[in-house]
XYZ file of C-alpha atoms in Angstrom:
567
model
C 0.086 0.133 -0.091
C 1.508 3.259 -0.836
C 1.272 6.187 1.431
C 1.441 9.664 -0.235
C 3.771 12.210 1.411
C 0.676 14.689 2.293
C -0.725 11.601 4.367
C 2.652 11.455 6.253
C 2.779 15.167 6.845
C -0.756 15.271 8.054
C 0.029 12.305 10.460
C 3.335 13.626 11.749
C 1.106 16.948 12.332
C -1.566 15.222 14.241
C 1.110 13.403 16.596
C 3.036 16.609 17.384
C -0.327 18.120 18.241
C -1.595 15.436 20.355
C 1.991 15.154 22.035
C 1.881 18.791 22.926
C -1.910 18.893 23.998
C -0.553 15.882 26.283
C 1.266 18.463 28.158
C -0.391 21.762 27.825
C -3.679 20.449 28.373
C -5.006 18.261 31.417
C -2.819 15.466 31.076
C 0.820 16.501 31.962
C 3.003 13.545 32.872
C 2.660 13.806 36.948
C -1.187 13.815 36.251
C -1.392 10.243 36.222
C 1.236 9.617 39.120
C 0.250 8.094 42.410
C 0.072 10.317 45.445
C 3.348 8.944 46.695
C 5.120 9.613 43.430
C 3.922 13.200 43.489
C 5.452 13.351 47.110
C 8.618 11.626 46.050
C 8.931 14.151 43.304
C 8.444 17.332 45.857
C 10.879 15.744 48.265
C 13.770 14.944 45.685
C 13.308 18.574 44.502
C 13.323 20.058 48.045
C 10.148 21.260 47.338
C 7.840 21.822 50.894
C 4.653 20.394 50.694
C 1.767 20.063 53.445
C 0.854 16.647 55.072
C -1.788 15.605 54.781
C -2.359 17.379 51.110
C -4.894 17.218 48.577
C -3.834 15.615 45.465
C -4.590 18.738 43.352
C -2.493 20.858 45.692
C 0.636 18.462 45.092
C 0.141 18.776 41.316
C 0.288 22.448 41.467
C 3.202 22.310 43.560
C 4.945 20.116 40.875
C 3.436 22.388 38.055
C 4.722 25.559 39.615
C 8.223 24.018 40.305
C 8.523 22.055 36.939
C 10.364 24.735 34.947
C 13.018 25.587 37.504
C 13.426 21.607 38.602
C 13.144 19.940 35.381
C 13.613 22.019 32.338
C 16.404 24.643 33.448
C 17.902 23.081 36.734
C 21.154 24.334 36.028
C 20.413 27.441 37.537
C 20.614 25.624 41.178
C 23.837 23.813 40.084
C 26.960 24.011 42.157
C 30.146 25.097 40.037
C 31.430 21.629 39.733
C 28.355 20.318 38.333
C 27.998 23.396 35.867
C 32.189 22.555 35.149
C 31.069 18.858 34.599
C 28.447 19.489 32.008
C 30.319 21.812 30.057
C 33.111 19.282 30.117
C 31.094 16.678 28.588
C 29.950 19.277 26.054
C 33.846 19.656 24.844
C 33.445 23.626 26.102
C 36.459 25.358 27.646
C 36.027 26.293 31.294
C 39.662 27.334 31.974
C 39.186 30.599 30.972
C 36.658 31.156 33.514
C 37.317 31.647 36.925
C 36.080 28.725 39.186
C 33.998 31.007 41.505
C 32.215 32.961 38.894
C 29.148 30.997 38.764
C 27.127 33.154 36.562
C 29.517 33.079 33.753
C 29.399 29.338 34.210
C 25.457 29.439 33.885
C 25.464 31.243 30.678
C 27.811 28.879 28.983
C 25.660 25.846 30.106
C 22.498 27.874 29.034
C 23.879 28.069 25.493
C 24.314 24.347 25.244
C 20.908 23.685 26.670
C 18.137 21.921 24.636
C 15.580 20.516 27.197
C 12.497 22.122 27.404
C 9.293 21.751 29.586
C 7.382 19.900 26.888
C 10.495 17.537 25.874
C 11.300 17.020 29.725
C 7.379 15.979 30.137
C 7.267 13.536 27.028
C 10.261 11.970 29.006
C 8.441 11.237 32.043
C 5.822 9.620 30.378
C 7.962 6.521 29.781
C 10.662 6.788 32.653
C 11.782 3.101 31.809
C 13.018 4.355 28.016
C 15.726 6.123 29.805
C 16.330 5.738 33.640
C 18.444 2.900 33.085
C 21.025 4.607 30.303
C 23.708 5.530 33.026
C 23.802 2.179 34.705
C 26.609 0.082 34.366
C 26.714 -3.464 33.225
C 27.090 -4.925 36.567
C 24.234 -2.746 37.854
C 21.959 -3.901 35.059
C 23.043 -7.509 35.538
C 22.326 -7.332 39.420
C 18.932 -5.773 38.943
C 18.055 -8.564 36.507
C 19.361 -11.126 38.566
C 17.431 -9.801 41.915
C 14.389 -9.346 40.006
C 14.295 -12.892 37.972
C 14.715 -11.294 34.584
C 15.767 -13.518 31.712
C 18.653 -12.150 29.694
C 19.459 -13.550 26.653
C 23.343 -15.096 26.210
C 25.737 -13.463 25.659
C 24.584 -10.804 28.137
C 25.404 -7.566 26.434
C 24.904 -4.206 27.160
C 21.808 -3.772 24.554
C 20.236 -7.049 25.443
C 20.566 -6.117 29.253
C 19.043 -2.653 28.752
C 16.254 -4.120 26.311
C 15.407 -6.938 28.858
C 15.278 -4.699 31.883
C 12.847 -2.269 30.233
C 10.572 -4.974 28.966
C 10.409 -6.458 32.146
C 10.210 -3.418 34.190
C 6.392 -3.014 34.749
C 5.932 -6.664 35.600
C 8.453 -6.456 38.223
C 7.182 -3.251 39.747
C 3.431 -4.981 40.028
C 4.875 -8.174 41.298
C 6.562 -6.041 44.249
C 3.445 -3.766 44.579
C 5.435 -0.713 43.479
C 4.349 2.340 41.112
C 6.105 2.469 37.518
C 5.823 6.159 36.571
C 8.187 8.300 38.928
C 10.951 5.596 40.058
C 11.045 4.650 43.703
C 13.946 3.548 45.869
C 13.029 -0.250 45.128
C 14.918 0.152 41.779
C 18.094 0.724 43.657
C 18.122 -1.773 46.267
C 21.207 -3.477 44.178
C 23.085 -0.513 44.430
C 26.020 0.220 47.281
C 26.459 3.356 48.843
C 29.669 3.545 46.859
C 27.534 2.672 43.701
C 25.425 5.968 44.287
C 28.487 8.417 45.279
C 30.229 7.230 42.416
C 27.289 8.101 40.244
C 27.227 11.653 41.688
C 31.231 12.182 41.651
C 31.230 11.201 37.811
C 29.028 14.167 37.181
C 30.040 16.518 39.492
C 27.048 16.561 41.535
C 27.949 17.284 45.114
C 27.189 14.181 47.564
C 24.657 15.059 50.005
C 26.692 15.776 53.590
C 25.882 14.366 55.820
C 24.902 11.343 53.252
C 22.221 8.994 53.929
C 20.975 6.342 51.383
C 17.790 7.896 51.180
C 19.311 11.320 50.194
C 22.091 9.494 48.065
C 19.154 7.881 45.650
C 17.194 10.949 45.636
C 20.103 12.796 44.055
C 20.719 10.141 41.871
C 17.194 9.921 40.962
C 17.205 13.500 40.248
C 20.049 13.508 38.046
C 19.354 10.555 35.788
C 17.430 12.201 33.156
C 20.282 14.387 32.752
C 22.835 11.557 32.807
C 20.790 9.731 29.854
C 20.758 12.990 27.636
C 24.131 13.492 28.085
C 24.768 9.987 27.272
C 23.102 10.116 24.002
C 24.540 13.302 23.021
C 27.955 11.823 23.519
C 27.065 8.803 21.375
C 25.602 10.917 18.416
C 28.661 13.042 18.491
C 30.897 10.011 18.462
C 28.667 8.524 15.585
C 29.034 11.635 13.653
C 32.558 12.251 13.788
C 33.269 8.510 12.951
C 31.095 8.424 10.173
C 32.772 11.786 8.792
C 36.360 10.325 9.505
C 35.283 7.228 7.553
C 34.179 8.984 4.507
C 37.227 10.858 4.461
C 39.552 7.660 4.243
C 40.993 9.236 1.382
C 41.917 8.885 -2.076
C 45.390 9.986 -0.782
C 45.635 6.891 1.187
C 44.782 4.526 -1.329
C 46.736 6.346 -3.884
C 49.719 5.488 -1.694
C 49.522 1.735 -1.942
C 50.792 -0.197 -4.289
C 48.697 -2.304 -6.392
C 49.781 -5.494 -4.725
C 49.012 -4.045 -1.192
C 45.532 -3.314 -2.524
C 44.947 -6.667 -3.735
C 46.661 -8.149 -0.490
C 44.089 -5.943 1.728
C 41.075 -7.229 -0.478
C 42.282 -10.757 -0.358
C 42.306 -10.633 3.764
C 39.014 -8.930 3.672
C 37.504 -11.417 1.361
C 36.683 -8.990 -1.379
C 36.811 -10.397 -4.608
C 39.163 -8.817 -7.325
C 38.693 -9.776 -10.837
C 41.637 -10.920 -12.552
C 43.513 -8.242 -14.703
C 41.963 -5.390 -12.744
C 43.482 -2.142 -13.658
C 44.613 0.335 -10.861
C 41.683 2.739 -11.416
C 39.407 -0.439 -11.027
C 41.277 -1.560 -7.980
C 41.080 1.820 -6.502
C 37.445 2.016 -7.215
C 37.055 -1.453 -5.335
C 38.963 -0.403 -2.342
C 36.726 2.886 -1.844
C 33.765 0.880 -2.374
C 34.697 -1.138 0.761
C 36.454 1.282 2.547
C 34.435 0.572 5.961
C 36.353 -2.603 6.021
C 39.565 -0.863 6.519
C 38.407 -0.626 10.265
C 36.666 -4.318 10.279
C 32.979 -2.804 10.459
C 31.236 0.213 9.978
C 32.507 2.442 12.764
C 29.907 5.093 12.598
C 26.805 2.613 13.621
C 29.060 0.768 15.951
C 30.090 3.991 17.999
C 26.215 4.886 18.280
C 26.019 1.970 20.941
C 26.987 2.694 24.486
C 30.170 1.379 24.404
C 31.412 2.631 21.511
C 33.089 0.332 19.237
C 33.063 -2.702 21.592
C 31.219 -5.059 18.635
C 33.873 -4.129 16.058
C 37.222 -5.607 15.288
C 38.826 -2.537 16.133
C 36.612 -2.186 19.413
C 37.793 -5.953 20.209
C 41.238 -4.608 19.889
C 40.522 -1.534 22.054
C 38.769 -3.760 24.539
C 41.903 -6.245 24.652
C 44.241 -3.709 25.015
C 42.147 -2.072 27.917
C 41.857 -5.217 29.717
C 45.395 -6.222 29.623
C 46.414 -3.048 31.030
C 43.986 -3.199 33.643
C 45.406 -6.237 34.694
C 48.930 -4.385 34.718
C 47.029 -1.736 36.923
C 45.975 -4.339 39.397
C 49.228 -5.903 39.839
C 50.882 -2.467 39.978
C 48.405 -1.356 42.916
C 48.796 -4.691 44.917
C 53.150 -4.206 44.723
C 52.263 -0.501 45.580
C 50.113 -1.220 48.726
C 52.170 -3.852 49.992
C 54.758 -1.079 50.809
C 52.544 1.156 52.456
C 52.767 2.173 56.206
C 49.987 0.839 58.387
C 48.427 4.284 58.830
C 48.235 4.964 55.060
C 46.506 1.415 55.090
C 43.937 2.543 57.527
C 43.175 5.949 55.953
C 42.545 4.202 52.541
C 39.861 2.175 54.263
C 38.631 5.424 56.456
C 38.482 7.542 53.395
C 35.828 4.742 51.556
C 33.926 4.454 55.144
C 35.238 0.988 55.190
C 35.354 -0.185 59.074
C 39.135 0.022 59.983
C 40.114 -3.720 61.730
C 40.851 -2.710 65.374
C 44.548 -3.531 66.325
C 44.633 -5.371 62.747
C 47.938 -6.566 61.671
C 49.556 -5.606 58.267
C 48.316 -8.526 56.456
C 44.705 -8.034 57.641
C 44.945 -4.428 56.731
C 46.204 -5.136 53.004
C 43.404 -7.886 52.717
C 40.708 -5.144 53.256
C 42.333 -2.980 51.190
C 42.455 -5.493 48.355
C 39.082 -6.155 48.882
C 37.749 -2.537 48.447
C 40.658 -1.751 45.828
C 37.892 -1.050 43.146
C 36.159 1.611 45.232
C 37.075 4.804 44.577
C 37.251 7.663 47.593
C 33.993 9.340 47.175
C 32.547 12.541 48.758
C 34.436 14.751 51.152
C 36.113 13.686 54.144
C 38.868 14.727 56.336
C 41.486 13.064 53.507
C 39.780 15.219 50.754
C 42.736 18.018 51.856
C 45.483 15.178 51.548
C 47.006 16.667 48.456
C 46.435 20.161 49.080
C 48.979 22.910 48.550
C 50.089 25.329 51.526
C 48.259 27.945 49.737
C 44.987 25.980 49.238
C 45.119 25.174 52.970
C 45.833 28.195 54.299
C 42.773 29.828 51.929
C 40.267 26.769 53.487
C 41.271 27.624 57.139
C 40.935 31.199 56.814
C 37.119 30.701 55.145
C 36.425 28.523 58.428
C 34.381 30.013 61.230
C 36.681 27.906 63.560
C 39.045 30.440 65.315
C 41.712 27.793 65.889
C 41.703 27.234 61.741
C 41.509 31.078 61.278
C 44.682 31.413 63.657
C 46.764 28.441 62.104
C 46.010 29.870 58.536
C 47.851 33.427 59.901
C 50.584 31.332 61.736
C 54.046 32.502 60.136
C 56.333 29.519 58.962
C 53.648 26.936 59.403
C 54.556 23.575 57.256
C 52.090 21.833 55.103
C 51.942 18.992 57.562
C 50.729 21.370 60.394
C 48.279 23.169 58.301
C 47.187 19.558 56.825
C 46.266 18.456 60.377
C 44.452 21.543 61.380
C 42.252 21.535 58.087
C 41.507 17.913 58.995
C 40.543 18.748 62.472
C 38.544 21.897 61.337
C 36.700 19.669 58.807
C 36.072 16.724 61.507
C 34.576 19.466 64.054
C 32.460 20.940 61.604
C 31.094 17.515 60.234
C 29.978 16.494 63.864
C 28.373 19.792 64.361
C 26.663 19.879 61.228
C 24.178 22.881 60.403
C 25.488 25.777 58.704
C 28.764 25.600 59.672
C 29.291 22.142 57.707
C 27.102 23.580 55.077
C 29.833 26.408 54.542
C 32.547 23.706 54.665
C 30.898 21.431 52.042
C 30.186 24.835 49.864
C 33.602 25.961 50.061
C 34.820 22.414 48.786
C 32.587 22.027 46.201
C 33.820 25.474 44.797
C 37.475 24.458 45.201
C 38.326 21.075 44.964
C 38.595 20.866 41.115
C 40.807 23.913 40.980
C 42.735 22.072 43.737
C 43.119 18.907 41.598
C 44.504 20.623 38.532
C 47.668 21.730 40.430
C 48.167 18.746 42.560
C 51.996 18.562 43.490
C 53.196 20.960 40.822
C 54.285 23.888 43.239
C 55.301 21.314 45.919
C 58.931 21.576 47.166
C 61.177 18.587 47.303
C 60.677 18.311 51.191
C 57.020 18.560 51.159
C 57.035 15.700 48.444
C 59.133 13.558 50.809
C 57.283 14.244 53.551
C 54.276 13.251 51.790
C 55.605 10.127 50.382
C 56.912 9.295 53.985
C 53.257 9.166 55.101
C 52.861 5.882 52.928
C 56.170 4.677 54.240
C 58.232 5.194 50.771
C 61.586 6.218 51.664
C 63.400 8.198 49.172
C 66.944 7.738 48.105
C 69.538 10.542 48.253
C 69.783 12.335 44.638
C 66.264 11.627 43.666
C 65.144 14.515 41.168
C 61.955 16.674 41.602
C 60.452 15.311 38.681
C 60.893 11.703 39.940
C 59.523 12.712 43.635
C 56.288 14.169 41.912
C 55.850 11.002 39.695
C 56.152 8.595 43.049
C 53.836 11.091 44.676
C 50.907 11.384 41.645
C 51.302 7.508 41.627
C 50.369 6.545 45.050
C 48.058 9.725 45.498
C 46.029 8.111 42.438
C 45.926 4.375 44.320
C 44.899 6.326 47.299
C 42.014 8.215 45.808
C 41.008 5.894 43.152
C 42.210 2.260 43.924
C 42.278 0.660 40.494
C 39.215 2.575 39.426
C 40.710 5.043 37.092
C 39.095 8.397 37.195
C 36.668 9.259 34.335
C 36.000 5.698 33.531
C 32.405 5.944 33.554
C 29.984 5.296 30.732
C 30.338 8.769 29.242
C 33.963 8.660 29.359
C 34.209 5.096 27.830
C 31.735 5.976 25.061
C 34.058 8.958 24.218
C 37.528 6.790 24.739
C 36.246 3.836 22.685
C 34.964 6.158 19.763
C 38.073 8.027 19.636
C 40.283 4.872 19.618
C 38.116 3.898 16.641
C 38.840 7.409 14.992
C 42.230 6.818 15.691
C 42.255 3.756 13.378
C 40.680 5.519 10.855
C 43.045 8.262 10.858
C 45.927 5.729 10.744
C 44.768 4.667 7.147
C 44.338 8.076 6.386
C 47.787 9.048 7.261
C 49.963 6.759 5.263
C 48.901 3.286 5.194
C 49.685 -0.234 6.236
C 53.219 0.492 7.640
C 52.152 3.759 9.472
C 49.448 1.456 10.901
C 51.912 -0.724 12.812
C 53.733 2.083 14.289
C 50.571 4.253 14.921
C 48.893 1.055 16.357
C 51.346 0.388 18.962
C 51.329 4.180 19.773
C 47.463 4.334 20.210
C 47.364 0.990 22.206
C 49.645 2.531 24.617
C 47.422 5.720 24.762
C 44.518 3.310 25.683
C 46.779 1.619 28.207
C 47.432 4.770 30.207
C 43.966 5.968 29.977
C 43.162 2.615 31.645
C 45.729 3.364 34.512
C 47.836 6.295 34.759
C 49.302 5.093 37.895
C 51.951 2.521 36.199
C 54.554 3.291 33.309
C 55.229 -0.404 32.713
C 52.190 -1.600 30.470
C 54.054 -1.948 27.180
C 53.346 -5.553 26.462
C 49.462 -4.773 26.139
C 50.161 -2.175 23.808
C 52.331 -4.348 21.644
C 50.079 -7.206 21.411
C 47.039 -4.342 20.265
C 49.354 -2.878 17.913
C 50.180 -6.335 16.475
C 46.393 -6.935 16.315
C 45.814 -3.487 14.750
C 48.553 -4.560 12.218
C 46.876 -7.745 11.179
C 43.475 -6.333 10.660
C 44.606 -3.279 8.585
C-alpha cells in the first residue's frame, strides 16, 4: 500500500499536536502519578509540601516548580556540576574563574536543549531512559535480583532491553508504582555506587549523606545523565562517520597494486583478474569501511562505542590487559604502604578499619575494596592540597583555631593539613550552617586544587608526603621523580584501581576516539604507518586505563600487532 507524502505530513502534525496537548492540556506527565510519586518528586527536589495534602495541591506544586527543577535545573547547580556539564560538551572552562558561577550558568544555557515539553514527554515513559546511565554490573544485578531473563551473551544492549521490557511486570509483582521511580530500583546499588554516580557528574554528594538522600540525588540527575550519554554517542557517531568518509583517495593512492590486492584478499573482497589500477582503487573505495573491520559510525552509536567491531575488540583487549597490569601495580604498591596509610585508605571509603589489625589483615581489606574510589568529602579531601590551598580553606573557616593556624608564620604543610582535617571533622560532627559552609567551599575549590596537585610542592614537602606512605626516597632523587611517585601513590589512594573518568560517558568517548584513531591511521600513510601508530594508540589506551604505572608496554604491543593484522 502506497502512502502519499501529504498523508505522512498530516500524520506527523496530528501526532505532534497530540503530544503537545498531552502536556499543555490536562494530561501532564505527573497527572497519572500516584500520590506517593507526587510526594517523592517534591521531596527529591526539596520542594516543601503540606501533610496531609490534597492531590490537586501536590500537582499544582509540581506544576509551579517544573520549569525550574526539570526544564532548566542548571540555575541551581553548584560550580563542579556546571563545569562537569560543560566539559562533557567539549567547552573550555579554564578561562572562567572557578568561582564565577554566573558565567558558567550562561555557558551551560548556551548548550541547553531541554524544554518543559520534552521533559514531560520523557517522564511519560521513565523506563525508556532511567537505565541508560547504569553500568553493566548494575544492570546484571537488577536483572538477577528480580528474575529477569537475559539472552546470552549478556551484552549491554540486551541487558537494557530485557530490563526495560520487564520493568512494569517486576514493579507490579513488588507492589510498586512504575511512573516516577521508587527506591526499590536501587536496592542492588551500594552507597559507593550511588556516590560514584554523583562524583562522575560533578554533583555534590549530600552531606551528611544518608542512603535516602543519595538515591534522591541520583534519581534527580538520571534524566540529565541519559541526555548526556545520547549526545556523546551521537557526536561520536557523527565524527566516526565523517572520518570514515574521508578515508581518502590519497591513502589508497599511496598503496601499490599488490598492497590493495593483499588487503582485499584478507577482507574477503573478490578482485577480478586483470583489474587495472583505477579499477582496484574503485573497489577499495567501495569497501573502505572494512579498513576498520566494520561500519565504525553505527558501532560507535551504541553505549560502548566500537565494542562490537574488530577495532573495538582490539581496544577492549588493550584495555583489559592494561587493567590487569594496573591491578598488579596497585597490589605491589600497597604492599609497601605504612599501616597508617592503609587504615586511611579504608577510612576514606567508609570501610570499618580492623581494630588492632595486623598489616596482612589491613592489606587484605584494601584488596577487597581496591575497585572503590574515595567518594564525597572527608578529612582526607585535603591530603594533596598545597600550603596556599590549605591556608585559604582555614581562613574561610568559622573555626577560630583554624583561622589562627592560617595566619601562623612559617607553618609547615603538615601542620596546616592536620589543622584542616581537625577543622573539617569538627564541622562534620556539629553539622548545621558550619558544615554547610565547609561543603560549599569544598565544592567550589576541589576541582581547581586537583588541577595543580604537586606542581608547586618543594622537595621536602614531596618527601614528607611520600613518608606518610612509608616510602623512603633515596639521596639524589630529582624533583620530577618525587612528583611522579607522589602522583602515582596519591592516585592509588584516591581511586584504587578505578581510573578516574571511566564512567559510561568517558567509555563512549574513549572508545570512539580509539576507532577514530584507527581511521586516521589509514588516512595518514597506509599499512606501514598502521603498525607504528597501532603501537602508539594502544599505549594511549593503556595509559587511559591506568595512569598509575608506566610499565604496561606488553599490552600495547599485543594490541598494536592486532591492529597491524587487521589493517
